[in-house]
Short mmCIF file of C-alpha atoms and ligand atoms in Angstrom, two decimals:
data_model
loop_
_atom_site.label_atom_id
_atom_site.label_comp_id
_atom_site.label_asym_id
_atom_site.label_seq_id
_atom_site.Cartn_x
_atom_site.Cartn_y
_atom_site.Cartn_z
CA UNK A 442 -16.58 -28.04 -5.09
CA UNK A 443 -16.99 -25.70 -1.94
CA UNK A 444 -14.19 -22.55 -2.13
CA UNK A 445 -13.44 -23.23 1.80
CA UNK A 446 -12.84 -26.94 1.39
CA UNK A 447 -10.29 -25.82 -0.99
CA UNK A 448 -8.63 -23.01 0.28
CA UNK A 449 -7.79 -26.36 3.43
CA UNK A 450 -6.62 -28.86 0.51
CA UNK A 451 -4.69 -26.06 -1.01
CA UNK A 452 -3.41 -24.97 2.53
CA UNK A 453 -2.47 -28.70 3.38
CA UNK A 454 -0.41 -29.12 0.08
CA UNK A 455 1.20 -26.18 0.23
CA UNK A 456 1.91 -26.14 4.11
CA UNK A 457 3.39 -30.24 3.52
CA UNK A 458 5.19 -29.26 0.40
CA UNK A 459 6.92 -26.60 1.89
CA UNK A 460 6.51 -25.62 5.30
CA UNK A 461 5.92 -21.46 5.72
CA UNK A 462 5.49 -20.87 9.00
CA UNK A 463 2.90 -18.44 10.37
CA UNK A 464 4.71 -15.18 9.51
CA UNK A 465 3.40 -11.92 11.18
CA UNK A 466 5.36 -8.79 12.16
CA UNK A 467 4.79 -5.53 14.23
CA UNK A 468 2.28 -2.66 12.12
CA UNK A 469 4.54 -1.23 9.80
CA UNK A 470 5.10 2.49 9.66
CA UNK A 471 6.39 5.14 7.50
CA UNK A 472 5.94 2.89 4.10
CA UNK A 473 4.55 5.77 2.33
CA UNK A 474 4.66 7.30 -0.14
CA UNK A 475 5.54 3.25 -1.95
CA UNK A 476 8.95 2.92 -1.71
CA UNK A 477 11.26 -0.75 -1.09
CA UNK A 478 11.24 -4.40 -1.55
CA UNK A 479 6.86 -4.57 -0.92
CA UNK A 480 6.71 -1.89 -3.76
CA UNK A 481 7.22 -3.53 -7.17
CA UNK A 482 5.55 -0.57 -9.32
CA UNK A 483 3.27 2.28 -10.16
CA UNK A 484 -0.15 1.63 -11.81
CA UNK A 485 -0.78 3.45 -15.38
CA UNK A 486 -4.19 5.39 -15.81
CA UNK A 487 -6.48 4.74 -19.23
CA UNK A 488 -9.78 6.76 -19.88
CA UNK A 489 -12.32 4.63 -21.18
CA UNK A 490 -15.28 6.34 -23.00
CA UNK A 491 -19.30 5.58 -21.72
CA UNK A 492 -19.98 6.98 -24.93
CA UNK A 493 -18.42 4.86 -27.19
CA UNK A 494 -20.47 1.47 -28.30
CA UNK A 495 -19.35 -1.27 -25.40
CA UNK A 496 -17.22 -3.22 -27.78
CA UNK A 497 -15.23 0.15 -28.37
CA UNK A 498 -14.80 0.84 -25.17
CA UNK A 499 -11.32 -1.42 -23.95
CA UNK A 500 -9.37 -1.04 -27.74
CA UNK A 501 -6.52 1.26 -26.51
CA UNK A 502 -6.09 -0.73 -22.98
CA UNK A 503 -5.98 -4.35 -24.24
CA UNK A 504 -3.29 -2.92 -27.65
CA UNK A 505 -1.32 -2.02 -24.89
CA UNK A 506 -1.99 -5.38 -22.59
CA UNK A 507 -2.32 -7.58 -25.78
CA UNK A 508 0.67 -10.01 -24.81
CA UNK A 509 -0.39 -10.24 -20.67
CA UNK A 510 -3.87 -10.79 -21.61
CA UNK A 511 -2.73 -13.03 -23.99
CA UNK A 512 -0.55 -15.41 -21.48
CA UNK A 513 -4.07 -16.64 -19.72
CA UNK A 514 -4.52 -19.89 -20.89
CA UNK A 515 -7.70 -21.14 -19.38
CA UNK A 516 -11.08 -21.88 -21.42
CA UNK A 517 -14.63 -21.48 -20.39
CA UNK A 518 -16.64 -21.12 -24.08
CA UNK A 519 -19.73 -20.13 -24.80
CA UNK A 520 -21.18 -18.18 -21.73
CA UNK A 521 -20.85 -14.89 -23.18
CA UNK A 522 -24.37 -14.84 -24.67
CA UNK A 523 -25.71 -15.34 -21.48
CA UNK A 524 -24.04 -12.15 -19.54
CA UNK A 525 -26.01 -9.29 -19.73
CA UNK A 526 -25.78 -5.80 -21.80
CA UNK A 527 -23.40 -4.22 -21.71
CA UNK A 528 -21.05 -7.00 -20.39
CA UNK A 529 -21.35 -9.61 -23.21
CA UNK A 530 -20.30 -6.94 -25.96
CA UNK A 531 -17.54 -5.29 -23.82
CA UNK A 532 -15.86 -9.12 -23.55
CA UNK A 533 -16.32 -9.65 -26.93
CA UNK A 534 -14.78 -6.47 -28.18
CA UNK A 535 -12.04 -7.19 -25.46
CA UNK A 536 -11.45 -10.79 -27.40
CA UNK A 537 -11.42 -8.96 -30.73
CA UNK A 538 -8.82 -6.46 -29.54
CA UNK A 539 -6.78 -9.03 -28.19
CA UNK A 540 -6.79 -11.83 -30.21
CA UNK A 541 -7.22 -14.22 -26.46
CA UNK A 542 -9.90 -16.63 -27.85
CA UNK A 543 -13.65 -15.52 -26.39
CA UNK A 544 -13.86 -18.18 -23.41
CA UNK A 545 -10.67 -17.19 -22.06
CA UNK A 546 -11.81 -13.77 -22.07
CA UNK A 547 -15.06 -15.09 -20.35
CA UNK A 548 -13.45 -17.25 -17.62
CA UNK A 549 -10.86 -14.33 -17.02
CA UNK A 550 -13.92 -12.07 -15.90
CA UNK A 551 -15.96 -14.38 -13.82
CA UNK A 552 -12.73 -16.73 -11.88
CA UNK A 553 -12.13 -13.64 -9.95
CA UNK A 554 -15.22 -14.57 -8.16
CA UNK A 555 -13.56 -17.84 -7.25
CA UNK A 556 -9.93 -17.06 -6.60
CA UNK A 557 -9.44 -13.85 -4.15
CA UNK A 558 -8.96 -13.81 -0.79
CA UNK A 559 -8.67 -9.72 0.56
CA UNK A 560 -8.18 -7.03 2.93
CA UNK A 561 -11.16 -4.32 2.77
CA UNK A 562 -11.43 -1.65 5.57
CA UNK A 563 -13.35 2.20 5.59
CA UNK A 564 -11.77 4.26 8.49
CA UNK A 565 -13.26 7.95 9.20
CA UNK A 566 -10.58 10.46 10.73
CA UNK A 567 -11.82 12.91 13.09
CA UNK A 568 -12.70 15.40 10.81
CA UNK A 569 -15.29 13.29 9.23
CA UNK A 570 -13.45 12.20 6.04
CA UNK A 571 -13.87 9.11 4.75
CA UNK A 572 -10.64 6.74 3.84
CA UNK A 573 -11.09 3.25 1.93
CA UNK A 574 -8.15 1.44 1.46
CA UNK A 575 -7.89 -2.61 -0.22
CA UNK A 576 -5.55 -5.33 -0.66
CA UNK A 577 -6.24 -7.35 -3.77
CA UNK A 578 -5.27 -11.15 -3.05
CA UNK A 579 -5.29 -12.37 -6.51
CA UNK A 580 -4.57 -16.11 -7.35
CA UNK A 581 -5.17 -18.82 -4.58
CA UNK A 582 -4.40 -22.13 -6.00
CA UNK A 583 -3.30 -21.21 -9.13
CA UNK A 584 -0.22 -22.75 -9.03
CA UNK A 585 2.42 -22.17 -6.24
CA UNK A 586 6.15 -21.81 -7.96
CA UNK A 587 7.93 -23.59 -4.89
CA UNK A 588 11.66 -22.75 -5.63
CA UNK A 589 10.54 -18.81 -6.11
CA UNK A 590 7.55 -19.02 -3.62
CA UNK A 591 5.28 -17.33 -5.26
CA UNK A 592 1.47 -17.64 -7.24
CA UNK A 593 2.27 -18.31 -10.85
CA UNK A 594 -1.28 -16.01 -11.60
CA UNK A 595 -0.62 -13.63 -9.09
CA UNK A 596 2.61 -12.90 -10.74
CA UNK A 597 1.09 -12.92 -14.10
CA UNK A 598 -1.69 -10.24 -12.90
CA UNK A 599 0.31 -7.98 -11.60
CA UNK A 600 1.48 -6.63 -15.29
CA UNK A 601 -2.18 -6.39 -15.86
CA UNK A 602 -3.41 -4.07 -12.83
CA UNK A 603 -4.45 -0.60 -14.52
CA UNK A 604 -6.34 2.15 -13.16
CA UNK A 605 -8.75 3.70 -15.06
CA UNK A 606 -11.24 6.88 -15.45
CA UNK A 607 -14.69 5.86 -16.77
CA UNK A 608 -16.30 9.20 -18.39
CA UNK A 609 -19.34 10.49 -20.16
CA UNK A 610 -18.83 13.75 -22.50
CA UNK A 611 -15.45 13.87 -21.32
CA UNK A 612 -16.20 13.33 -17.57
CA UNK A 613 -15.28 11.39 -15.23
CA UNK A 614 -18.20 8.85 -13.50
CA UNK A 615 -16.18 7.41 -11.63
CA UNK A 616 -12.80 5.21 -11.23
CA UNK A 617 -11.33 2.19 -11.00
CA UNK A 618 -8.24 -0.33 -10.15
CA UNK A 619 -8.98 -2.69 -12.50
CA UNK A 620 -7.50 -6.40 -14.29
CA UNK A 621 -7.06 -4.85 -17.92
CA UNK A 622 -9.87 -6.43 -19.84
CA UNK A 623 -12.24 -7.55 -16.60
CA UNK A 624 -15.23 -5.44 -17.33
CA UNK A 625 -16.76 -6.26 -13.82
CA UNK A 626 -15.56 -3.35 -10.89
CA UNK A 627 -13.68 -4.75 -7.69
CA UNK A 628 -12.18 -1.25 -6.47
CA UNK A 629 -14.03 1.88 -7.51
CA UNK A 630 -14.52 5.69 -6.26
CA UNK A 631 -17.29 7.68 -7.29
CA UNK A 632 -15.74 10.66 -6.50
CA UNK A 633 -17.63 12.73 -3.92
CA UNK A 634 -20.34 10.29 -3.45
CA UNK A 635 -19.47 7.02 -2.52
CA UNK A 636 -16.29 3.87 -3.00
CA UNK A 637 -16.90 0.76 -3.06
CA UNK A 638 -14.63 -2.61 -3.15
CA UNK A 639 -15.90 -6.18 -3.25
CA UNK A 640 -14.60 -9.30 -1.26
CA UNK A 641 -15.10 -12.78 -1.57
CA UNK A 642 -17.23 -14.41 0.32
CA UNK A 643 -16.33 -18.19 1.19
CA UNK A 644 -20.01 -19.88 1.87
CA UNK A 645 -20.87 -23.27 3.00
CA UNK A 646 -24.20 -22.66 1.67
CA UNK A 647 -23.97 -22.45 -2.24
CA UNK A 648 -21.37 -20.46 -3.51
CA UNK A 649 -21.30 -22.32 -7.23
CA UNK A 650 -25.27 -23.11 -7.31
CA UNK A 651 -26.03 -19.71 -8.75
CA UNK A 652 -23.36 -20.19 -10.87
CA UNK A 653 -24.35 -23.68 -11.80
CA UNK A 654 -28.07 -22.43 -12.50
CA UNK A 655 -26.89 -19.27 -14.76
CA UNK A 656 -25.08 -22.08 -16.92
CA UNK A 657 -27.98 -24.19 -16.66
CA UNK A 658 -30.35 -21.50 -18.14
CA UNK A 659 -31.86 -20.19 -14.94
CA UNK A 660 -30.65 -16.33 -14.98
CA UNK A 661 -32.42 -14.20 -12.27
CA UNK A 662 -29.33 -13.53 -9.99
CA UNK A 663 -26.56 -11.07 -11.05
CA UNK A 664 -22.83 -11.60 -11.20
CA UNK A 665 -21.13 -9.60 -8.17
CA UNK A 666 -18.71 -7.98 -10.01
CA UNK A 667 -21.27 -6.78 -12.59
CA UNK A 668 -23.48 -5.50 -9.55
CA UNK A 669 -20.70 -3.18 -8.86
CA UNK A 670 -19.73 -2.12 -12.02
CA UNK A 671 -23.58 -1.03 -12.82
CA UNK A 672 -23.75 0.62 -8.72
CA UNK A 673 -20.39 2.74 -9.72
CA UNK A 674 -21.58 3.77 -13.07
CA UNK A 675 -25.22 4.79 -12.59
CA UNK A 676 -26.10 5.25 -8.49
CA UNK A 677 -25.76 8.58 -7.55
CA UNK A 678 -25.33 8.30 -3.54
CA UNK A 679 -24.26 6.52 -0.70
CA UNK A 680 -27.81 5.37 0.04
CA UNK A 681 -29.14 4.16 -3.44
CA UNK A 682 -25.41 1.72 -3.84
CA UNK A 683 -26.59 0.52 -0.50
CA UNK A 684 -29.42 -0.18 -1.54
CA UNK A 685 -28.87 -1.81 -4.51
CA UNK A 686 -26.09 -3.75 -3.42
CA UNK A 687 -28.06 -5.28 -0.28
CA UNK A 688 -31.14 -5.49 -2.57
CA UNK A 689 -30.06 -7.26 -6.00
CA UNK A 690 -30.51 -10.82 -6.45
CA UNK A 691 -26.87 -12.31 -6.83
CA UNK A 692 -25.26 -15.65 -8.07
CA UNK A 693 -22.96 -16.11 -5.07
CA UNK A 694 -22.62 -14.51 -1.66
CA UNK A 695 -20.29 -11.39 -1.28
CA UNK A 696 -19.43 -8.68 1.14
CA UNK A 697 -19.47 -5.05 -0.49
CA UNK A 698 -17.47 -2.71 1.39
CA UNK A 699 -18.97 0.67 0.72
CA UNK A 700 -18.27 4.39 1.63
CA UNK A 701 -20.10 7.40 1.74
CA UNK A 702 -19.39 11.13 1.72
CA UNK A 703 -19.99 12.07 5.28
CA UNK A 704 -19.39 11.15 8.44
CA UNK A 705 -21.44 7.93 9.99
CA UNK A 706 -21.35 6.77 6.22
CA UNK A 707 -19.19 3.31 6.29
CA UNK A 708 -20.18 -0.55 6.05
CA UNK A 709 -19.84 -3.72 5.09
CA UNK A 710 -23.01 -5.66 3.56
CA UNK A 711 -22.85 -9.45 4.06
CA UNK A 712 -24.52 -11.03 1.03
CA UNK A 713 -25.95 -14.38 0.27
CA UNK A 714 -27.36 -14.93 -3.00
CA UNK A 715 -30.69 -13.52 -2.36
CA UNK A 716 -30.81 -11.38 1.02
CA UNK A 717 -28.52 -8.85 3.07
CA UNK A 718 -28.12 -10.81 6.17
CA UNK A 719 -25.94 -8.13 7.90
CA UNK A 720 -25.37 -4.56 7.14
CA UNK A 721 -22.34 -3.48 9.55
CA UNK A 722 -21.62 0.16 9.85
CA UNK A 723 -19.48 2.85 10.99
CA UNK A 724 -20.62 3.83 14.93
CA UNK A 725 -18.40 6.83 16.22
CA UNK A 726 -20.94 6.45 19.59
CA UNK A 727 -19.99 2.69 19.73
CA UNK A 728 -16.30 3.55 19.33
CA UNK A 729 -16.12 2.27 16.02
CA UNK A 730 -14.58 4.33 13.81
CA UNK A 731 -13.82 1.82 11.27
CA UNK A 732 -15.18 -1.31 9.88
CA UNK A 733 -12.40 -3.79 8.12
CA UNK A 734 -13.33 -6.91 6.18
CA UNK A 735 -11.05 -9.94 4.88
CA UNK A 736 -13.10 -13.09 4.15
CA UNK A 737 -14.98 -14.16 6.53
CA UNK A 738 -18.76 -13.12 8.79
CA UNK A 739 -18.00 -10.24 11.65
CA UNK A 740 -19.57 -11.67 13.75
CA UNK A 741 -17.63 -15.16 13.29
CA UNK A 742 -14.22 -15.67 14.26
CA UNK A 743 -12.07 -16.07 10.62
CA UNK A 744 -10.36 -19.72 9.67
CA UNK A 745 -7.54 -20.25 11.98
CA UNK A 746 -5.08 -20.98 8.77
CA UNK A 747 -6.35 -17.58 7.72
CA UNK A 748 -6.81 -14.28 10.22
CA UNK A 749 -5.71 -11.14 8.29
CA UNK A 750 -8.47 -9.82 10.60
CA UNK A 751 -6.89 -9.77 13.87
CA UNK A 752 -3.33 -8.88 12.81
CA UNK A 753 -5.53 -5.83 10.34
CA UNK A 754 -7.57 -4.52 13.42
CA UNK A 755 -4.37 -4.31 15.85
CA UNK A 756 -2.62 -1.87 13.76
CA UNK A 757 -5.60 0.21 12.99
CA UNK A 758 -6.41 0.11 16.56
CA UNK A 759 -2.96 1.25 17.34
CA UNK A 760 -2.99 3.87 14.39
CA UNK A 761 -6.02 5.71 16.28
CA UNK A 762 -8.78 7.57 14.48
CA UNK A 763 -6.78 10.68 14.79
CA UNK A 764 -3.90 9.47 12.74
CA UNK A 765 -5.68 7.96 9.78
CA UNK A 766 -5.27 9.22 6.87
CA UNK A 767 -3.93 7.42 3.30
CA UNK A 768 -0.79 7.39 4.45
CA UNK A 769 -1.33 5.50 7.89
CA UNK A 770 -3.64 2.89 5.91
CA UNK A 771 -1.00 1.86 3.45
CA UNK A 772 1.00 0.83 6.56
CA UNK A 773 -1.64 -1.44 7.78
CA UNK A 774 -1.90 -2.51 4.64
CA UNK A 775 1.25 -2.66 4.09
CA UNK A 776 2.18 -5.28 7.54
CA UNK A 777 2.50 -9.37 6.96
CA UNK A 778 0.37 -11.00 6.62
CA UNK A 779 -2.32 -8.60 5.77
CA UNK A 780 -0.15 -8.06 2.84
CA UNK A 781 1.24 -11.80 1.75
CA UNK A 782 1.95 -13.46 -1.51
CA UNK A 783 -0.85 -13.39 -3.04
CA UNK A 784 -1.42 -9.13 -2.64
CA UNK A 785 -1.66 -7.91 -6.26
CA UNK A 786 -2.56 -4.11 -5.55
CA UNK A 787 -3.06 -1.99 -2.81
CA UNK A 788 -5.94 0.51 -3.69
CA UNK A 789 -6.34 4.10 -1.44
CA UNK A 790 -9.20 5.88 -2.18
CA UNK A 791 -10.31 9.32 -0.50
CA UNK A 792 -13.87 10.32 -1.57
CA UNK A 793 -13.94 13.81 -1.15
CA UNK A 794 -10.58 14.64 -2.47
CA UNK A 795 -12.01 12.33 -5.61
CA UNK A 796 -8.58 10.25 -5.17
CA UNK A 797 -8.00 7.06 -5.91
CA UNK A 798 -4.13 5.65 -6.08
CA UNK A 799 -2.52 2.10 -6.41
CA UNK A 800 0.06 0.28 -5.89
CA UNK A 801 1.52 -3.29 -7.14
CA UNK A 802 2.75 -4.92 -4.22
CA UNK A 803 5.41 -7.74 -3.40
CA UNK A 804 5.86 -9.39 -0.25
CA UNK A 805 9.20 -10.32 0.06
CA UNK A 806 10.43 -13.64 2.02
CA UNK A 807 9.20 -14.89 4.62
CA UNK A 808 6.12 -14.21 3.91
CA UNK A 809 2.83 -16.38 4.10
CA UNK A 810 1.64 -17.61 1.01
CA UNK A 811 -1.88 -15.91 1.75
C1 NAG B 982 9.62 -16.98 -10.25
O1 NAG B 982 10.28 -17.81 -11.18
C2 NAG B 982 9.90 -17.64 -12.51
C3 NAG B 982 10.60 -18.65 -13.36
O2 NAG B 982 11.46 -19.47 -12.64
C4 NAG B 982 10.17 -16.22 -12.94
O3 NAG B 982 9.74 -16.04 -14.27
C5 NAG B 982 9.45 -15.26 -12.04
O4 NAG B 982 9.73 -13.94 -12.39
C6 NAG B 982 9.83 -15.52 -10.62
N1 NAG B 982 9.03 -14.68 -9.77
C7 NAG B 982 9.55 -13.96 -8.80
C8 NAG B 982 8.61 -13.18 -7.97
O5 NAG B 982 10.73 -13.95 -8.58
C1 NAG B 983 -13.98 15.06 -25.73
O1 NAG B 983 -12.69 15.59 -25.88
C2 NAG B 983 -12.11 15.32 -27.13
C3 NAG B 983 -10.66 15.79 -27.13
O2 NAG B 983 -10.44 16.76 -26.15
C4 NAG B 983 -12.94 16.00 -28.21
O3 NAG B 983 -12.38 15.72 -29.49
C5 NAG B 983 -14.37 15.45 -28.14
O4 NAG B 983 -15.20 16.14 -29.09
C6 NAG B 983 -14.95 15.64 -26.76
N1 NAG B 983 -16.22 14.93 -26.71
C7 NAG B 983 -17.31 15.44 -26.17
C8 NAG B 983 -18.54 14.58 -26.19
O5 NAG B 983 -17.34 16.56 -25.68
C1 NAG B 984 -26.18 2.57 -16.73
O1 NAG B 984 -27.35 3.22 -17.17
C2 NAG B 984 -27.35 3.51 -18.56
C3 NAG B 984 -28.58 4.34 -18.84
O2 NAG B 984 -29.71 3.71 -18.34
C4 NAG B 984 -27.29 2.20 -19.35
O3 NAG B 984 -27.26 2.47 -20.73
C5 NAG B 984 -26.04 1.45 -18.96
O4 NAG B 984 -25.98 0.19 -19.63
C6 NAG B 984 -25.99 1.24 -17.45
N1 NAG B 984 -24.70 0.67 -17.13
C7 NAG B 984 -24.55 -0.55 -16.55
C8 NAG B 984 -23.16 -1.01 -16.35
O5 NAG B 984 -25.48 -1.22 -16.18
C1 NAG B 985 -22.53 13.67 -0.98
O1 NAG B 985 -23.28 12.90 -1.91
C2 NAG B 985 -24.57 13.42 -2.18
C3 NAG B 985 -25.25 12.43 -3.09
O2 NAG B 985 -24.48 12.17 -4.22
C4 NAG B 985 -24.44 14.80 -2.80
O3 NAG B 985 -25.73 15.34 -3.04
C5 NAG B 985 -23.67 15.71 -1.86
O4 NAG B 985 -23.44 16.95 -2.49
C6 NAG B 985 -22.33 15.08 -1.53
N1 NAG B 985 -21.64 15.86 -0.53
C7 NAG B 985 -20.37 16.26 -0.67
C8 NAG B 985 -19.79 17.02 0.47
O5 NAG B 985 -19.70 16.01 -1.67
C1 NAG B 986 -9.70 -3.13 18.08
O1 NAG B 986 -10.58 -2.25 18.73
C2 NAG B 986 -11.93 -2.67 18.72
C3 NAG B 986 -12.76 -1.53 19.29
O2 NAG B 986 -12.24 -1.08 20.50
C4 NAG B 986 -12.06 -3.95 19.52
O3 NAG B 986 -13.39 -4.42 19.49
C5 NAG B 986 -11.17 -5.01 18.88
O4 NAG B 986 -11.18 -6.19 19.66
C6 NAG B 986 -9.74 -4.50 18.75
N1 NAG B 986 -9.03 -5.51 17.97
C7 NAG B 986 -7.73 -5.77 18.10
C8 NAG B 986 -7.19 -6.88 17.28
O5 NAG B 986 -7.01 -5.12 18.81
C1 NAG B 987 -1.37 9.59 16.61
O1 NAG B 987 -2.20 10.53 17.23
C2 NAG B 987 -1.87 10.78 18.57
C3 NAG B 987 -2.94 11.67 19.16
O2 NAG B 987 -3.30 12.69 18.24
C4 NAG B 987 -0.47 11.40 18.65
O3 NAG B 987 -0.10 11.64 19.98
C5 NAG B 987 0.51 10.38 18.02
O4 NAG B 987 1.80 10.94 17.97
C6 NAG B 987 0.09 10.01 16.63
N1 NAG B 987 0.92 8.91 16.19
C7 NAG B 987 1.42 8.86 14.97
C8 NAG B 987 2.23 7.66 14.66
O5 NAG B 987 1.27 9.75 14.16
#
């Protein structure tokens, strides 16, 4: 089952169920600081201690989350054994803390890399600083409520968004917007050296076979969201997370939207499973102050049923370099149908202030289902 062939079925049953049409709007301005009908909550922070044993490490987090965790009902058994250290004892001690049987907890922290459509962009002002910002599109075919118009998961997620500060002796290594209880990093900062966010990347050529193989016994590629989580907690720079995230042998293609410290230091890597074929960076002598990604190759135009690209790119292009800042990037964030029903967070993230801040999101009617 390809991920683009069903993101169409999906669209066609949706679209004949209940026709949405195309819904776009001017850029928004002024939406921040979160305020309104797109801003459905704040996001709690939890410390979670390197130096703890891995199945210590999510106790406090998941007693809290217990009963959201808990209303996942999916099952995927038995593939713990095969994730790698730490991964396969933090999931366990999540499924111990939580009482959610052990293949739930499994399936919970490897559909992400099935379900997401997002919004990814790293803009540079004209001082040099770095912004990242992210929309988290959580939920695609998971169930669309048609008399509330909404995603039944994406609904049930958004309870479950945390942010959290991963530390060693009481420090922080970095942080994270994070699923309570999904060990693997999708939106992280390593504060004055690099962020980093992960999108899905919808391939013709073999986005299941790596997963196929892993299950199958053949284990040399990595899960994505594990790539991050080990590039957050042990690179030290810009260069070595590009490096390792073009480099490492994967189990399905992915873009990693990265950010340095200084200026020039912005890109998006487009992964298959084994190679980098593209690494796309910030050019301020090629005008390009910015590089955005949603779901789909640069250098290809995005599905027509699908182009948070275009409508992204025209408000940062009217923003101007000069204006960006957190603020101005939660607008463009913030504009249908870059945000859309299935938007779980927003993430801001500003490296060398060490910042990161989130935001549940809502996108009231009308409002494109993604
Ligand atoms: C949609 O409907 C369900 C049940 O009918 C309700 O629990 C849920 O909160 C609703 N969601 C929204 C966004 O209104
Ligand atoms: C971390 O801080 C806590 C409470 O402030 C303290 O009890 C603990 O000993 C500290 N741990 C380390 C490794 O410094
Ligand atoms: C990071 O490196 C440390 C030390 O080598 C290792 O114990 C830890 O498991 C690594 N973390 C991840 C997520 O790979
Ligand atoms: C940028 O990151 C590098 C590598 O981590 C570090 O050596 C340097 O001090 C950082 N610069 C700033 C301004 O934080
Ligand atoms: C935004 O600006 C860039 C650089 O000038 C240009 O290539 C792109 O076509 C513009 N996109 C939109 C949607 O305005
Ligand atoms: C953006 O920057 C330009 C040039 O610095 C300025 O004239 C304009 O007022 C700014 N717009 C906003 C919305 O801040």
């Amino acid at each position: 089952m390809d991920r683009l062939c069903c993101l169409l079925l999906v669209s066609l049953s949706v679209v004949s169920a209940q026709f949405v049409p195309p819904y776009t709007e001017e850029c928004q301005t002024g939406m921040y600081p979160p305020k309104g009908p797109t801003f459905k909550g704040s996001v709690t922070w939890y410390t979670i201690d390197l130096d703890l044993p891995p199945s210590e490490r999510w106790k406090l987090i998941i007693t809290d989350k217990k009963a959201e965790v808990r209303v996942l009902h999916v099952l995927f058994p038995l593939i713990v054994d095969t994730l790698p250290y730490p991964f396969n004892e933090e999931i366990k001690g999540i499924a111990t803390s939580s009482g959610v049987p052990l293949g739930e907890v499994v399936l919970y922290n490897i559909f992400y890399e099935i379900f997401t459509v997002c919004t990814s962009l790293v803009a540079e002002d004209s001082n040099g600083n770095l912004i990242h910002g992210r929309n988290m599109d959580f939920g695609l075919f998971m169930g669309w409520d048609m008399k509330n118009r909404s995603w039944l998961i994406t609904e049930k997620l958004k309870p479950l968004v945390v942010n959290i500060d991963f530390q060693r002796r009481n420090k922080t290594v970095f942080k994270s917007t994070n699923f309570a209880g999904y060990v693997g990093m999708l939106t992280g900062i390593k504060p004055h050296a690099f962020t980093l966010t992960m999108n899905e990347r919808f391939s013709l050529d073999g986005g299941y076979i790596g997963i196929v193989e892993w299950i199958l016994g053949n284990r040399d590629g990595m899960w994505m969201s594990f790539l991050t989580r080990s590039v957050l907690e042990n690179a030290t720079s810009y260069e070595e997370a590009k490096n390792l995230l073009a480099q490492t042998k994967l189990l399905a293609p992915a873009y990693f939207i990265l950010g340095g410290n200084q200026t020039g230091q912005g890109c998006v890597i487009t992964r298959s499973r084994v190679l980098s074929l593209d690494i796309w960076e910030i050019e301020l002598k090629l005008g390009r102050w910015y590089v955005l990604e949603t779901n789909y190759d640069h250098w290809k135009e995005p599905l027509f049923l699908d182009n948070r690209r275009t409508p992204a790119m025209k408000c940062m292009n009217q923003t101007m370099q000069a204006n960006i800042s957190l603020k101005t990037v939660y607008d463009v964030l913030s504009t249908k149908p870059v945000l859309n029903k299935l938007t779980t967070y927003t993430t801001l993230m500003d490296v060398n202030k060490g910042k990161l801040e989130s935001y549940i999101r809502d996108c009231p009617n009308p409002c494109m289902p993604w």
